[in-house]
Coordinates of C-alpha atoms in Angstrom, one line a residue:
Chain D
M1 CA 172.7 30.5 29.9
V2 CA 174.2 29.4 26.6
L3 CA 172.9 31.2 23.5
T4 CA 172.3 28.3 21.2
P5 CA 171.3 29.2 17.6
E6 CA 167.8 28.1 18.4
R7 CA 167.6 30.3 21.5
L8 CA 169.1 33.2 19.5
R9 CA 166.4 32.8 16.8
R10 CA 163.7 32.7 19.3
L11 CA 165.1 35.8 21.1
A12 CA 165.2 37.7 17.8
L13 CA 161.7 36.7 17.0
W14 CA 160.4 37.8 20.4
W15 CA 162.0 41.3 20.0
L16 CA 160.6 41.6 16.5
V17 CA 157.1 40.7 17.7
F18 CA 157.6 43.0 20.6
L19 CA 158.7 46.0 18.6
L20 CA 156.5 45.7 15.5
P21 CA 153.3 46.7 17.1
L22 CA 155.0 49.8 18.6
L23 CA 155.7 51.1 15.1
P24 CA 152.4 52.7 14.4
L25 CA 152.4 54.5 17.7
A26 CA 156.0 55.7 17.0
W27 CA 154.9 57.0 13.6
L28 CA 151.9 58.8 15.2
V29 CA 154.0 60.4 17.9
E30 CA 156.5 61.5 15.3
R31 CA 153.8 63.1 13.1
A32 CA 152.2 64.8 16.2
L33 CA 155.5 66.2 17.4
A34 CA 156.1 67.5 13.8
M35 CA 152.6 69.2 14.0
D36 CA 151.8 67.3 10.8
L37 CA 148.4 65.9 11.7
G38 CA 146.3 68.7 10.1
A39 CA 143.8 71.0 11.5
D40 CA 142.2 68.5 13.8
P41 CA 145.1 66.5 15.3
A42 CA 142.8 65.2 18.1
Q43 CA 140.5 63.5 15.7
A44 CA 143.5 62.1 13.7
I45 CA 145.0 60.5 16.8
V46 CA 141.7 59.0 18.0
Q47 CA 141.0 57.5 14.6
F48 CA 144.5 56.2 14.2
T49 CA 144.7 54.5 17.6
G50 CA 141.2 53.2 17.1
I51 CA 141.9 51.4 13.9
W52 CA 145.1 50.0 15.2
T53 CA 143.2 48.6 18.2
L54 CA 140.9 46.8 15.8
R55 CA 143.8 45.6 13.6
L56 CA 145.7 44.1 16.6
L57 CA 142.6 42.6 17.9
F58 CA 142.3 40.8 14.4
V59 CA 145.9 39.8 14.5
T60 CA 145.3 38.2 17.9
L61 CA 142.3 36.4 16.6
A62 CA 144.2 35.3 13.5
V63 CA 146.8 33.4 15.6
T64 CA 144.7 30.2 16.0
P65 CA 143.5 29.9 12.4
L66 CA 147.0 30.6 11.0
R67 CA 148.6 28.1 13.4
L68 CA 146.1 25.4 12.4
M69 CA 146.2 26.2 8.6
F70 CA 150.0 26.5 8.2
R71 CA 151.0 24.4 11.2
W72 CA 152.8 27.4 12.7
A73 CA 153.0 26.1 16.2
W74 CA 155.5 28.8 17.1
L75 CA 152.9 31.6 16.5
Q76 CA 151.0 30.5 19.6
R77 CA 153.6 31.8 21.9
Y78 CA 152.9 35.4 20.7
R79 CA 149.2 35.4 21.1
R80 CA 149.4 37.0 24.6
M81 CA 151.7 39.8 23.3
F82 CA 149.2 40.6 20.5
G83 CA 146.3 40.5 23.0
L84 CA 148.1 42.8 25.4
Y85 CA 149.0 45.2 22.6
T86 CA 145.2 45.3 21.6
L87 CA 144.5 46.3 25.2
F88 CA 147.3 48.8 25.2
Y89 CA 146.1 50.6 22.0
A90 CA 142.5 50.5 23.2
V91 CA 143.5 52.3 26.4
V92 CA 145.6 54.9 24.5
H93 CA 142.5 55.3 22.1
L94 CA 140.1 56.0 25.0
L95 CA 142.6 58.2 26.8
A96 CA 143.2 60.2 23.6
F97 CA 139.4 60.6 23.1
A98 CA 138.9 61.8 26.7
T99 CA 141.9 64.1 26.7
F100 CA 142.1 65.5 23.2
I101 CA 138.4 65.6 22.2
L102 CA 136.6 66.0 25.5
G103 CA 139.4 67.8 27.5
W104 CA 138.3 65.7 30.5
R105 CA 135.3 67.9 30.9
P106 CA 133.1 65.9 33.3
D107 CA 129.8 67.0 31.7
L108 CA 131.0 66.0 28.3
L109 CA 132.4 62.7 29.6
L110 CA 129.1 61.8 31.3
R111 CA 127.1 62.8 28.2
E112 CA 129.2 60.8 25.8
L113 CA 129.3 57.7 28.0
S114 CA 125.5 57.7 28.7
E115 CA 124.0 59.0 25.4
R116 CA 126.2 57.9 22.5
P117 CA 125.5 54.3 21.6
Y118 CA 128.8 53.9 19.7
I119 CA 130.8 55.4 22.6
I120 CA 129.0 53.0 25.0
V121 CA 129.8 49.9 23.0
G122 CA 133.4 50.9 22.5
T123 CA 133.9 51.6 26.2
L124 CA 132.2 48.3 27.0
A125 CA 134.6 46.4 24.7
L126 CA 137.5 48.0 26.4
L127 CA 136.2 47.3 29.9
L128 CA 135.7 43.6 28.9
L129 CA 139.3 43.5 27.6
I130 CA 140.8 44.5 31.0
P131 CA 140.0 41.2 32.9
L132 CA 141.5 39.4 29.9
G133 CA 144.6 41.4 30.1
V134 CA 144.8 40.9 33.9
T135 CA 144.4 37.0 33.7
S136 CA 146.8 36.7 30.7
T137 CA 149.8 35.6 32.8
R138 CA 150.8 31.9 32.9
G139 CA 150.2 31.9 36.7
M140 CA 146.6 33.1 36.3
Q141 CA 146.1 30.6 33.5
R142 CA 147.1 27.8 35.7
R143 CA 145.1 29.1 38.7
L144 CA 141.9 29.5 36.7
G145 CA 142.2 26.1 35.0
P146 CA 139.3 25.3 32.6
K147 CA 137.6 28.6 33.6
W148 CA 140.4 30.5 31.9
A149 CA 139.5 29.3 28.4
K150 CA 135.8 30.1 29.1
L151 CA 136.7 33.6 30.4
H152 CA 138.9 34.3 27.4
R153 CA 136.1 33.4 25.0
L154 CA 134.8 36.9 25.8
V155 CA 137.2 38.1 23.1
Y156 CA 134.6 37.1 20.5
L157 CA 132.0 39.4 22.1
I158 CA 134.6 42.1 22.4
A159 CA 135.3 41.8 18.7
L160 CA 131.7 42.1 17.8
L161 CA 131.3 45.1 20.0
A162 CA 134.4 46.8 18.5
M163 CA 133.0 46.1 15.1
L164 CA 129.7 47.6 16.0
H165 CA 131.6 50.7 17.4
F166 CA 133.2 51.1 14.0
I167 CA 130.1 50.4 11.9
W168 CA 128.1 52.9 14.0
Q169 CA 130.4 55.7 12.7
I170 CA 129.6 55.3 9.0
R171 CA 128.7 58.6 7.4
S172 CA 128.5 57.6 3.8
S173 CA 131.2 55.2 2.7
F174 CA 131.1 51.8 4.2
Q175 CA 134.1 50.4 2.2
E176 CA 136.4 50.0 5.3
Q177 CA 133.8 48.7 7.5
L178 CA 132.9 46.1 4.9
I179 CA 136.5 44.9 4.6
Y180 CA 137.0 44.7 8.3
G181 CA 133.6 43.0 8.7
L182 CA 134.5 40.4 6.2
I183 CA 137.8 39.7 7.9
L184 CA 136.1 39.3 11.3
A185 CA 133.4 37.1 9.7
W186 CA 136.2 34.9 8.5
L187 CA 138.0 34.8 11.8
L188 CA 134.9 33.9 13.7
G189 CA 133.5 31.7 11.0
F190 CA 136.7 29.6 10.9
R191 CA 136.1 28.8 14.6
L192 CA 132.5 27.8 14.1
W193 CA 133.5 25.6 11.2
K194 CA 136.3 23.9 13.2
R195 CA 133.9 23.3 16.1
R196 CA 131.2 21.8 14.0
R197 CA 133.7 19.5 12.4
R198 CA 135.1 18.5 15.7
S199 CA 131.7 17.7 17.2
R200 CA 130.7 15.8 14.1
G201 CA 134.0 13.8 14.3
A202 CA 133.3 13.1 18.0
R203 CA 129.8 11.8 17.2
R204 CA 131.1 9.5 14.6
Q205 CA 133.5 8.1 17.1
T206 CA 130.9 7.4 19.7
A207 CA 128.6 5.8 17.2
Chain I
M1 CA 132.0 100.3 -5.3
L2 CA 129.5 97.7 -6.2
I3 CA 128.8 98.3 -9.9
K4 CA 131.2 100.0 -12.0
K5 CA 129.5 99.9 -15.4
P6 CA 126.1 101.1 -16.2
D7 CA 123.7 98.3 -15.7
P8 CA 120.0 97.9 -16.5
I9 CA 119.4 97.1 -12.8
K10 CA 120.1 99.7 -10.3
A11 CA 122.1 98.8 -7.2
S12 CA 119.3 100.1 -5.0
E13 CA 117.0 97.5 -6.5
I14 CA 119.2 94.5 -6.2
T15 CA 120.9 95.2 -2.8
P16 CA 118.7 94.7 0.2
E17 CA 118.5 97.9 2.3
P18 CA 120.2 96.7 5.5
I19 CA 123.3 95.6 3.4
Y20 CA 123.2 98.8 1.5
R21 CA 123.2 100.8 4.7
N22 CA 125.9 98.6 6.2
R23 CA 128.0 99.3 3.2
R24 CA 127.6 103.0 3.6
L25 CA 128.4 102.9 7.2
F26 CA 131.5 100.9 6.3
M27 CA 132.5 103.3 3.6
Q28 CA 132.1 106.2 6.0
G29 CA 134.2 104.3 8.5
L30 CA 136.8 103.7 5.8
A31 CA 137.0 107.4 5.0
G32 CA 137.6 108.3 8.6
S33 CA 140.2 105.6 9.3
A34 CA 143.7 106.5 8.3
A35 CA 144.9 103.0 9.1
L36 CA 142.7 101.6 6.3
A37 CA 143.7 104.1 3.7
L38 CA 145.7 101.7 1.5
S39 CA 147.3 102.3 -1.8
G40 CA 144.9 102.3 -4.7
G41 CA 142.0 103.2 -2.3
A42 CA 139.7 100.3 -3.2
A43 CA 141.7 97.4 -1.6
A44 CA 140.4 97.5 2.0
I45 CA 141.2 93.8 2.7
P46 CA 144.3 93.6 4.8
A47 CA 147.1 91.6 3.3
Y48 CA 146.8 88.2 4.9
D49 CA 149.8 86.5 6.4
L50 CA 149.3 83.3 4.4
D51 CA 151.5 80.3 5.3
A52 CA 154.5 80.6 3.1
D53 CA 154.6 77.1 1.8
A54 CA 150.8 76.7 1.3
P55 CA 149.6 76.7 -2.3
R56 CA 147.9 79.9 -3.5
Y57 CA 144.9 79.9 -5.9
P58 CA 144.9 83.2 -7.9
G59 CA 141.9 82.1 -10.0
P60 CA 141.0 83.2 -13.6
D61 CA 142.1 86.5 -15.0
W62 CA 138.6 87.9 -15.2
L63 CA 138.2 87.5 -11.4
Q64 CA 141.3 89.5 -10.5
S65 CA 139.9 93.0 -10.6
K66 CA 136.8 91.9 -8.6
L67 CA 138.9 90.2 -5.9
R68 CA 141.1 93.3 -5.6
A69 CA 138.1 95.7 -5.5
G70 CA 136.5 93.6 -2.7
A71 CA 136.3 95.3 0.7
R72 CA 135.4 93.7 4.0
N73 CA 131.9 94.0 5.2
E74 CA 132.6 94.6 8.8
A75 CA 129.0 94.8 9.9
L76 CA 128.4 91.2 8.7
S77 CA 131.8 89.8 9.7
T78 CA 132.6 88.2 13.0
A79 CA 135.6 89.6 15.0
E80 CA 136.8 86.1 15.8
K81 CA 140.1 85.1 14.6
P82 CA 140.0 83.2 11.3
A83 CA 141.5 79.8 11.1
P84 CA 144.9 79.7 9.5
Y85 CA 144.8 79.5 5.7
V86 CA 146.6 76.2 5.6
N87 CA 143.9 74.6 7.8
V88 CA 141.1 76.1 5.7
I89 CA 142.5 74.6 2.5
T90 CA 143.5 71.2 3.9
H91 CA 140.5 70.3 6.2
N92 CA 137.6 69.8 3.9
N93 CA 134.5 67.7 3.7
F94 CA 134.0 67.4 -0.1
Y95 CA 133.1 63.8 -0.6
E96 CA 133.3 64.1 -4.4
F97 CA 137.0 64.0 -3.8
G98 CA 137.1 61.4 -1.0
T99 CA 135.8 61.1 2.5
G100 CA 139.0 61.9 4.4
K101 CA 139.5 65.5 5.5
Q102 CA 142.7 65.8 3.5
D103 CA 141.5 63.9 0.5
P104 CA 140.1 67.0 -1.2
S105 CA 143.3 69.0 -0.9
R106 CA 145.2 66.0 -2.3
K107 CA 142.8 64.9 -5.1
A108 CA 141.2 68.2 -6.3
Q109 CA 144.3 70.1 -7.4
N110 CA 143.8 69.3 -11.1
F111 CA 140.0 70.1 -11.0
K112 CA 139.1 72.3 -13.9
T113 CA 137.1 75.3 -12.7
D114 CA 137.6 77.7 -15.6
P115 CA 135.8 77.9 -17.9
W116 CA 132.6 77.2 -15.9
S117 CA 129.0 77.6 -16.7
V118 CA 125.9 77.7 -14.6
E119 CA 122.4 77.0 -15.5
I120 CA 119.6 79.2 -14.1
A121 CA 116.4 77.3 -14.4
G122 CA 112.8 76.8 -13.1
E123 CA 110.5 79.6 -11.9
V124 CA 112.4 82.5 -13.3
D125 CA 111.6 85.0 -16.1
K126 CA 115.0 84.6 -17.7
P127 CA 116.2 81.0 -17.5
G128 CA 119.4 80.1 -19.4
T129 CA 123.0 78.9 -19.1
Y130 CA 125.7 81.4 -18.4
A131 CA 129.4 81.5 -18.4
L132 CA 130.4 82.2 -14.7
E133 CA 132.2 85.3 -15.8
D134 CA 129.0 86.7 -17.3
L135 CA 126.9 85.6 -14.4
L136 CA 129.1 87.4 -11.9
Q137 CA 129.7 90.5 -14.1
P138 CA 127.3 92.9 -12.4
H139 CA 128.1 91.8 -8.9
G140 CA 130.8 93.4 -6.7
I141 CA 132.5 91.1 -4.3
E142 CA 133.1 91.7 -0.6
E143 CA 134.7 89.9 2.2
R144 CA 132.6 88.3 5.0
I145 CA 134.2 86.5 7.9
Y146 CA 131.8 83.8 8.9
R147 CA 131.7 81.0 11.4
L148 CA 131.3 77.6 9.7
R149 CA 129.7 74.9 11.9
C150 CA 130.1 71.4 10.5
V151 CA 127.4 68.9 11.5
E152 CA 130.3 66.8 12.8
A153 CA 130.6 69.2 15.7
W154 CA 133.7 71.1 14.6
S155 CA 133.8 74.6 13.5
M156 CA 136.1 77.1 11.8
V157 CA 136.1 80.9 11.1
I158 CA 136.7 81.6 7.4
P159 CA 137.1 84.9 5.5
W160 CA 135.0 84.4 2.4
M161 CA 134.8 86.5 -0.8
G162 CA 131.5 86.7 -2.4
F163 CA 128.1 88.4 -2.8
P164 CA 124.6 87.8 -1.6
L165 CA 122.7 85.0 -3.4
G166 CA 119.6 87.2 -3.3
D167 CA 121.2 89.8 -5.5
L168 CA 121.8 87.1 -8.2
L169 CA 118.3 85.6 -7.9
K170 CA 116.6 89.0 -8.3
R171 CA 118.3 89.5 -11.6
F172 CA 116.6 86.5 -13.2
G173 CA 113.1 87.5 -12.0
P174 CA 111.8 84.7 -9.7
T175 CA 108.1 84.1 -10.6
S176 CA 105.4 84.1 -7.9
R177 CA 105.6 80.3 -7.9
A178 CA 109.2 80.3 -6.8
K179 CA 109.1 79.0 -3.2
Y180 CA 112.5 77.2 -3.0
V181 CA 115.9 77.3 -4.6
A182 CA 117.6 74.0 -5.6
F183 CA 121.3 73.8 -6.2
T184 CA 123.3 71.1 -8.0
T185 CA 127.0 70.3 -7.8
L186 CA 129.0 69.3 -11.0
L187 CA 128.6 65.6 -11.9
D188 CA 131.9 64.4 -13.3
P189 CA 133.2 61.1 -12.0
E190 CA 136.3 61.5 -14.2
Q191 CA 137.4 64.5 -12.3
M192 CA 135.7 63.7 -9.0
P193 CA 136.9 60.2 -7.9
G194 CA 134.5 60.1 -5.0
Q195 CA 131.5 60.1 -7.4
G196 CA 132.7 56.8 -8.9
G197 CA 132.9 55.0 -5.5
F198 CA 130.9 51.8 -5.3
F199 CA 130.7 52.0 -1.4
S200 CA 129.1 55.4 -1.0
T201 CA 125.5 55.7 0.2
L202 CA 125.2 59.1 -1.4
D203 CA 123.6 59.8 -4.7
W204 CA 125.5 61.9 -7.1
P205 CA 125.4 64.7 -8.0
Y206 CA 125.1 66.4 -4.7
V207 CA 122.0 68.5 -4.4
E208 CA 121.0 71.0 -1.8
G209 CA 118.2 73.6 -1.3
L210 CA 116.9 76.6 0.6
R211 CA 113.6 78.1 1.2
M212 CA 113.1 81.3 -0.9
D213 CA 113.3 83.6 2.2
E214 CA 116.5 81.9 3.4
A215 CA 117.9 82.2 -0.1
M216 CA 117.1 86.0 -0.2
H217 CA 118.5 86.6 3.3
P218 CA 121.4 89.1 3.2
L219 CA 123.7 86.7 5.1
T220 CA 123.4 84.0 2.4
L221 CA 126.5 84.2 0.4
L222 CA 127.7 83.0 -3.0
A223 CA 131.4 82.7 -2.5
V224 CA 134.1 82.8 -5.2
G225 CA 137.1 83.2 -3.0
L226 CA 138.6 83.1 0.5
Y227 CA 141.5 84.8 2.2
G228 CA 141.5 87.4 -0.5
N229 CA 142.2 84.9 -3.2
A230 CA 140.1 82.7 -5.5
L231 CA 138.4 79.6 -4.1
P232 CA 140.7 76.7 -4.0
P233 CA 139.2 73.6 -5.8
Q234 CA 139.0 71.7 -2.5
N235 CA 136.9 74.5 -1.0
G236 CA 134.2 74.3 -3.8
A237 CA 135.7 76.4 -6.6
P238 CA 134.8 78.3 -8.6
F239 CA 131.4 79.1 -7.1
R240 CA 129.7 77.8 -3.9
L241 CA 127.1 78.7 -1.3
V242 CA 127.8 79.8 2.2
V243 CA 124.9 79.8 4.7
P244 CA 126.5 80.5 8.0
W245 CA 123.6 79.7 10.3
K246 CA 123.2 76.2 8.9
Y247 CA 125.4 73.1 9.2
G248 CA 128.1 73.1 6.6
F249 CA 126.7 70.4 4.4
K250 CA 124.1 73.0 3.3
S251 CA 126.7 75.1 1.8
I252 CA 127.0 73.2 -1.5
K253 CA 130.2 73.5 -3.5
S254 CA 131.0 73.8 -7.2
I255 CA 127.5 74.7 -8.3
V256 CA 126.5 74.2 -11.9
R257 CA 122.7 74.6 -11.6
I258 CA 120.4 76.8 -9.7
E259 CA 116.7 76.0 -10.1
L260 CA 113.8 77.9 -8.4
T261 CA 111.0 75.5 -7.6
E262 CA 107.6 75.5 -6.2
S263 CA 108.0 72.4 -4.0
M264 CA 110.7 71.5 -1.5
P265 CA 113.7 70.1 -3.4
V266 CA 115.4 66.9 -2.5
T267 CA 118.7 67.3 -0.7
T268 CA 121.5 64.7 -0.6
W269 CA 122.1 64.1 3.0
N270 CA 118.5 64.2 3.9
Q271 CA 117.7 61.7 1.3
T272 CA 120.5 59.4 2.6
A273 CA 119.6 59.6 6.2
P274 CA 116.4 61.5 6.8
N275 CA 116.5 60.9 10.6
E276 CA 119.9 62.4 10.8
Y277 CA 119.9 65.3 8.4
G278 CA 117.0 67.6 7.9
F279 CA 116.2 69.9 5.0
Y280 CA 116.6 73.0 7.2
A281 CA 119.7 71.8 9.1
N282 CA 119.9 75.0 11.2
V283 CA 122.6 74.9 13.8
N284 CA 120.8 74.0 16.9
P285 CA 122.5 72.9 20.2
E286 CA 119.2 71.7 21.5
V287 CA 118.6 69.1 18.8
D288 CA 121.3 66.4 18.8
H289 CA 122.3 64.4 15.8
P290 CA 121.1 60.8 16.6
R291 CA 124.6 59.6 17.1
W292 CA 126.4 62.6 18.7
S293 CA 125.7 65.8 20.6
Q294 CA 125.4 69.2 18.9
A295 CA 125.5 71.1 22.3
T296 CA 129.2 71.9 21.9
E297 CA 131.7 72.1 19.2
R298 CA 135.5 72.0 18.8
R299 CA 136.8 75.2 17.2
L300 CA 139.5 74.3 14.8
P301 CA 142.4 74.5 14.6
S302 CA 142.7 72.8 18.0
S303 CA 146.0 72.0 19.6
L304 CA 146.2 68.7 21.5
F305 CA 146.0 69.9 25.0
S306 CA 143.5 72.6 24.5
P307 CA 140.7 70.9 22.6
N308 CA 139.0 74.4 22.2
I309 CA 135.5 73.2 23.2
I310 CA 132.9 75.9 23.0
D311 CA 129.2 75.9 23.4
T312 CA 127.3 75.8 20.1
K313 CA 124.9 78.8 19.7
P314 CA 121.4 78.6 18.2
F315 CA 121.7 79.4 14.5
N316 CA 125.5 79.3 14.9
G317 CA 125.3 82.8 16.6
Y318 CA 123.4 84.4 13.8
G319 CA 120.0 84.1 15.6
D320 CA 119.4 87.9 15.8
Q321 CA 119.4 88.0 12.0
V322 CA 117.7 84.8 11.0
A323 CA 115.6 83.4 13.9
S324 CA 112.5 85.4 12.7
L325 CA 112.6 83.3 9.5
Y326 CA 111.4 80.3 11.6
S327 CA 109.1 82.0 14.1
G328 CA 106.2 79.6 14.9
M329 CA 108.1 76.6 13.6
D330 CA 108.9 73.6 15.8
L331 CA 112.6 73.4 15.3
R332 CA 112.7 69.9 16.8
K333 CA 110.4 68.7 14.1
W334 CA 111.9 70.8 11.3
F335 CA 115.5 70.1 12.3

């Protein structure tokens, strides 16, 4: 295999996109090892991994609008990576909650998963992410054909559930939730707008 | 020990008997204990091993002799191990300085807490505005190690320095119409960035309240210090309430006004979310917060692989002393 400049550029970009989402986790581990997460490191870790799950989900959802707006065709190639990182952070988030906050106490796990609405919607969002992760390979994509796109539209529901999970934890300040909510509204609104324009264009053609 | 100068009000009048007796017991214990015979005689609080690089808060000059003269009230202190000093001063819910747990310790360092004045108002014989120094003058300070249970289901053990709220209220002559005590925190958006926030659902200033019998209860403390020093600004300096059997949000910080009222006062969290935060807010493992359980709590500091989960006790473990205040009340309704 010859390393042409083009291939080299692509390789460097791949590694960049692969390593970048690991930075927050590396920072967190470094702080935790330095015992620098305050009196309640458990809460700090759970909050941190939670917000990064949401951020990576938004990055994943931003691929399509950015690609279309700026004609960044190359971005499409990394959507799967962002999606898998979203799943990865979500799993770490849930494991951190179960380990550091609940200590894997079965009674507490059962109580939280059955009684706490914000825990239930958060868990549901994670469960729905799993089939998307499993079917993210090119082989599965080919095997599922048109059903693949349909299945992966679940991500919109997942985003709404994740947002609800976040909103449900507001104590008094809703600043963060408002900002994230507006970003999500744009990410979803862009798709609705595109679809309406497309169907209107199609109607005009058939007329 | 309590009052050094002659005062128009006798100690026996302002100090409830159980406390008075406790103190005597304590003094007797002191006399018999060689280990506690420290230099100077009065300083019965052990020298705490404070984290070397954590900031200290000596407080104003006029407070020094009081802090030094304070002894631990063993009878009203828990034997549980206090949280490390650095955790007590860096893990705070004080939304006036931001909603993050570490925001207050970052943003309150320049908060001006001396001079400080407090208004005593409402149904009292002697209303007026007093310099904090004058307000505290007749009161001796003692140490009480209390459990603090936050409504967010974490808890800490904290060695406070203070005196019973009831002692103070008695001095101002509550009238027969005084049924409640209403407290107000300083309103000063210049100094308290959280009060200027556009996105907060809380109304400022922060207000809290107690029923008169709760306010007069010997466990109800007005704190001016912790860990043998003055209160750090992030912990509610210079003058805050500590009600150990209620969720932490009842223990209002940086008080500028105390009003005795005939009707139940408005309280900040109750006004914001009445279905989530009651006026009473007694610690109760049986009554969950609508969004999370109150049956257990995480005792802080917690290390990562031992989350330190303990069962929450009714009235935060102070039921023997305070449950009788609520006899006959439906605590599910009056949560």
